[in-house]
mmCIF file of C-alpha atoms in Angstrom:
data_model
loop_
_atom_site.group_PDB
_atom_site.id
_atom_site.type_symbol
_atom_site.label_atom_id
_atom_site.label_comp_id
_atom_site.label_asym_id
_atom_site.label_seq_id
_atom_site.Cartn_x
_atom_site.Cartn_y
_atom_site.Cartn_z
ATOM 1 C CA UNK A 1 -156.281 -148.905 72.158
ATOM 2 C CA UNK A 2 -156.999 -146.450 70.044
ATOM 3 C CA UNK A 3 -156.095 -143.353 72.419
ATOM 4 C CA UNK A 4 -152.764 -144.640 72.707
ATOM 5 C CA UNK A 5 -152.180 -145.154 68.620
ATOM 6 C CA UNK A 6 -152.970 -141.806 68.740
ATOM 7 C CA UNK A 7 -150.231 -140.741 71.334
ATOM 8 C CA UNK A 8 -152.817 -139.526 73.355
ATOM 9 C CA UNK A 9 -151.287 -142.185 76.596
ATOM 10 C CA UNK A 10 -152.330 -139.928 79.625
ATOM 11 C CA UNK A 11 -156.263 -140.423 77.851
ATOM 12 C CA UNK A 12 -155.397 -144.058 77.104
ATOM 13 C CA UNK A 13 -154.406 -144.631 80.542
ATOM 14 C CA UNK A 14 -157.339 -143.325 81.924
ATOM 15 C CA UNK A 15 -159.402 -145.705 79.802
ATOM 16 C CA UNK A 16 -157.338 -148.139 81.256
ATOM 17 C CA UNK A 17 -158.011 -147.373 84.845
ATOM 18 C CA UNK A 18 -161.655 -148.153 83.744
ATOM 19 C CA UNK A 19 -161.103 -151.249 82.421
ATOM 20 C CA UNK A 20 -159.339 -152.124 85.224
ATOM 21 C CA UNK A 21 -161.433 -150.888 88.050
ATOM 22 C CA UNK A 22 -164.595 -152.508 85.867
ATOM 23 C CA UNK A 23 -162.788 -156.587 85.577
ATOM 24 C CA UNK A 24 -159.442 -156.262 88.059
ATOM 25 C CA UNK A 25 -157.570 -159.445 86.602
ATOM 26 C CA UNK A 26 -157.806 -157.839 83.268
ATOM 27 C CA UNK A 27 -154.219 -158.804 82.667
ATOM 28 C CA UNK A 28 -153.918 -157.059 79.070
ATOM 29 C CA UNK A 29 -155.298 -153.514 80.707
ATOM 30 C CA UNK A 30 -152.439 -153.788 82.973
ATOM 31 C CA UNK A 31 -150.019 -153.860 80.115
ATOM 32 C CA UNK A 32 -151.010 -151.917 78.169
ATOM 33 C CA UNK A 33 -151.653 -149.308 80.649
ATOM 34 C CA UNK A 34 -147.314 -149.726 81.466
ATOM 35 C CA UNK A 35 -146.471 -149.403 78.568
ATOM 36 C CA UNK A 36 -148.312 -145.843 77.957
ATOM 37 C CA UNK A 37 -146.862 -144.987 80.730
ATOM 38 C CA UNK A 38 -143.454 -146.241 79.182
ATOM 39 C CA UNK A 39 -144.120 -143.730 76.615
ATOM 40 C CA UNK A 40 -144.652 -141.089 78.917
ATOM 41 C CA UNK A 41 -141.275 -141.870 80.551
ATOM 42 C CA UNK A 42 -142.724 -142.964 83.725
ATOM 43 C CA UNK A 43 -140.390 -146.329 83.687
ATOM 44 C CA UNK A 44 -141.179 -147.184 87.549
ATOM 45 C CA UNK A 45 -145.062 -147.176 87.030
ATOM 46 C CA UNK A 46 -144.657 -148.698 83.890
ATOM 47 C CA UNK A 47 -143.209 -151.170 86.178
ATOM 48 C CA UNK A 48 -145.500 -151.125 88.442
ATOM 49 C CA UNK A 49 -147.506 -152.298 86.151
ATOM 50 C CA UNK A 50 -146.171 -154.876 84.415
ATOM 51 C CA UNK A 51 -145.516 -156.633 87.181
ATOM 52 C CA UNK A 52 -149.611 -156.252 87.665
ATOM 53 C CA UNK A 53 -149.853 -158.313 85.208
ATOM 54 C CA UNK A 54 -147.515 -160.931 85.445
ATOM 55 C CA UNK A 55 -149.760 -161.328 89.025
ATOM 56 C CA UNK A 56 -152.748 -161.721 86.911
ATOM 57 C CA UNK A 57 -151.340 -164.042 84.124
ATOM 58 C CA UNK A 58 -147.462 -165.680 84.675
ATOM 59 C CA UNK A 59 -147.185 -166.399 80.980
ATOM 60 C CA UNK A 60 -147.696 -162.717 80.029
ATOM 61 C CA UNK A 61 -144.360 -162.569 77.242
ATOM 62 C CA UNK A 62 -144.904 -159.227 76.520
ATOM 63 C CA UNK A 63 -144.986 -157.994 79.765
ATOM 64 C CA UNK A 64 -141.330 -159.077 80.571
ATOM 65 C CA UNK A 65 -139.817 -157.916 77.920
ATOM 66 C CA UNK A 66 -141.357 -154.215 78.520
ATOM 67 C CA UNK A 67 -140.520 -154.636 81.918
ATOM 68 C CA UNK A 68 -137.160 -154.988 80.649
ATOM 69 C CA UNK A 69 -136.961 -152.731 78.130
ATOM 70 C CA UNK A 70 -138.020 -149.787 81.198
ATOM 71 C CA UNK A 71 -135.373 -151.721 83.374
ATOM 72 C CA UNK A 72 -132.743 -150.797 80.087
ATOM 73 C CA UNK A 73 -133.800 -147.371 80.084
ATOM 74 C CA UNK A 74 -133.207 -147.140 83.718
ATOM 75 C CA UNK A 75 -129.543 -148.406 83.024
ATOM 76 C CA UNK A 76 -130.552 -151.971 85.507
ATOM 77 C CA UNK A 77 -129.170 -153.625 82.595
ATOM 78 C CA UNK A 78 -128.570 -156.696 84.173
ATOM 79 C CA UNK A 79 -132.157 -157.121 85.677
ATOM 80 C CA UNK A 80 -133.659 -155.989 81.860
ATOM 81 C CA UNK A 81 -131.371 -159.582 81.046
ATOM 82 C CA UNK A 82 -133.052 -161.946 83.995
ATOM 83 C CA UNK A 83 -136.726 -160.821 82.413
ATOM 84 C CA UNK A 84 -135.877 -161.215 78.942
ATOM 85 C CA UNK A 85 -134.456 -164.529 80.031
ATOM 86 C CA UNK A 86 -138.057 -165.029 81.985
ATOM 87 C CA UNK A 87 -139.569 -164.549 78.131
ATOM 88 C CA UNK A 88 -137.374 -167.192 76.034
ATOM 89 C CA UNK A 89 -138.365 -169.208 79.277
ATOM 90 C CA UNK A 90 -141.585 -169.079 77.841
ATOM 91 C CA UNK A 91 -141.110 -169.080 74.487
ATOM 92 C CA UNK A 92 -137.588 -169.838 72.814
ATOM 93 C CA UNK A 93 -139.057 -168.410 69.655
ATOM 94 C CA UNK A 94 -140.241 -165.079 70.261
ATOM 95 C CA UNK A 95 -137.531 -162.688 68.522
ATOM 96 C CA UNK A 96 -138.539 -160.062 70.649
ATOM 97 C CA UNK A 97 -136.673 -161.257 73.731
ATOM 98 C CA UNK A 98 -133.434 -161.692 71.805
ATOM 99 C CA UNK A 99 -133.566 -158.331 70.272
ATOM 100 C CA UNK A 100 -134.158 -156.563 73.527
ATOM 101 C CA UNK A 101 -131.736 -158.937 75.189
ATOM 102 C CA UNK A 102 -129.494 -157.989 71.873
ATOM 103 C CA UNK A 103 -129.839 -154.203 72.360
ATOM 104 C CA UNK A 104 -129.371 -153.936 75.719
ATOM 105 C CA UNK A 105 -125.940 -155.910 75.701
ATOM 106 C CA UNK A 106 -125.071 -153.454 73.408
ATOM 107 C CA UNK A 107 -125.697 -150.546 75.476
ATOM 108 C CA UNK A 108 -124.002 -152.805 77.787
ATOM 109 C CA UNK A 109 -120.686 -152.860 75.315
ATOM 110 C CA UNK A 110 -121.208 -156.659 75.462
ATOM 111 C CA UNK A 111 -121.155 -156.847 71.706
ATOM 112 C CA UNK A 112 -119.868 -160.539 71.084
ATOM 113 C CA UNK A 113 -123.381 -160.996 73.044
ATOM 114 C CA UNK A 114 -125.598 -158.512 71.164
ATOM 115 C CA UNK A 115 -124.776 -160.036 67.948
ATOM 116 C CA UNK A 116 -125.750 -163.185 68.969
ATOM 117 C CA UNK A 117 -128.892 -162.486 70.287
ATOM 118 C CA UNK A 118 -129.551 -160.567 67.474
ATOM 119 C CA UNK A 119 -127.962 -162.983 64.995
ATOM 120 C CA UNK A 120 -131.043 -165.069 67.153
ATOM 121 C CA UNK A 121 -134.102 -162.918 65.972
ATOM 122 C CA UNK A 122 -132.997 -162.782 62.752
ATOM 123 C CA UNK A 123 -133.259 -166.468 63.094
ATOM 124 C CA UNK A 124 -136.686 -166.376 64.296
ATOM 125 C CA UNK A 125 -137.828 -163.790 62.095
ATOM 126 C CA UNK A 126 -135.776 -162.793 58.637
ATOM 127 C CA UNK A 127 -137.185 -159.316 57.774
ATOM 128 C CA UNK A 128 -136.496 -158.096 61.704
ATOM 129 C CA UNK A 129 -134.964 -154.823 60.318
ATOM 130 C CA UNK A 130 -134.287 -153.797 63.411
ATOM 131 C CA UNK A 131 -132.677 -156.066 64.666
ATOM 132 C CA UNK A 132 -130.504 -156.198 61.237
ATOM 133 C CA UNK A 133 -129.552 -152.403 61.530
ATOM 134 C CA UNK A 134 -128.807 -153.010 65.024
ATOM 135 C CA UNK A 135 -126.525 -155.898 63.922
ATOM 136 C CA UNK A 136 -124.579 -153.023 61.959
ATOM 137 C CA UNK A 137 -124.694 -150.965 64.292
ATOM 138 C CA UNK A 138 -122.880 -153.490 66.426
ATOM 139 C CA UNK A 139 -120.392 -154.191 63.720
ATOM 140 C CA UNK A 140 -119.381 -150.429 63.614
ATOM 141 C CA UNK A 141 -118.948 -150.377 66.996
ATOM 142 C CA UNK A 142 -116.361 -153.382 66.471
ATOM 143 C CA UNK A 143 -114.157 -151.406 63.826
ATOM 144 C CA UNK A 144 -115.798 -154.291 61.381
ATOM 145 C CA UNK A 145 -116.379 -151.834 58.752
ATOM 146 C CA UNK A 146 -116.667 -154.358 55.899
ATOM 147 C CA UNK A 147 -119.192 -156.615 57.985
ATOM 148 C CA UNK A 148 -121.097 -153.253 59.169
ATOM 149 C CA UNK A 149 -121.591 -152.262 54.946
ATOM 150 C CA UNK A 150 -123.071 -155.953 53.895
ATOM 151 C CA UNK A 151 -125.223 -155.401 56.737
ATOM 152 C CA UNK A 152 -126.508 -152.193 55.530
ATOM 153 C CA UNK A 153 -126.968 -153.319 52.271
ATOM 154 C CA UNK A 154 -128.550 -155.919 52.804
ATOM 155 C CA UNK A 155 -130.601 -153.741 55.391
ATOM 156 C CA UNK A 156 -132.178 -151.736 52.206
ATOM 157 C CA UNK A 157 -134.033 -154.052 50.655
ATOM 158 C CA UNK A 158 -136.512 -153.866 53.236
ATOM 159 C CA UNK A 159 -138.961 -150.863 53.749
ATOM 160 C CA UNK A 160 -138.085 -149.033 57.568
ATOM 161 C CA UNK A 161 -135.023 -149.379 57.225
ATOM 162 C CA UNK A 162 -134.265 -145.875 57.070
ATOM 163 C CA UNK A 163 -136.240 -144.902 59.805
ATOM 164 C CA UNK A 164 -134.178 -147.145 62.105
ATOM 165 C CA UNK A 165 -130.915 -144.932 61.777
ATOM 166 C CA UNK A 166 -132.894 -142.275 62.904
ATOM 167 C CA UNK A 167 -133.699 -143.821 66.327
#
């Protein structure tokens, strides 16, 4: 995990492989290896790791979300939505599932569903800056500029909002 935090993804993968070798049913090692592969842009390989995670622990909610994020990166939007729905079946109160579902709808230009999911994420976590920022971005795409300005003013109350503007 420390190597991942230092953006040393190849080295992190080697360590996860060692952990997996020593403990084959270590779900979080597979999941974390998938996250490192994702960071390297190896989305299909990451998906394989998330699938292994879910074979070990079918309720590992982050693996569904991470798999969905990879599928979104591969422009497999409908498949990504299915993964977020699986996560929501495990927990309806996990804001990251709604946030990522919102991002996927946003990428699909389905702005109404994007807003709905960003709103749900914000209901669950009031200070979810990324959801708030992306909600403002949706309003811009919908040419609802007054609402976008209002959202961005709200967003400025939170530290980190400026960083989201660069994504």
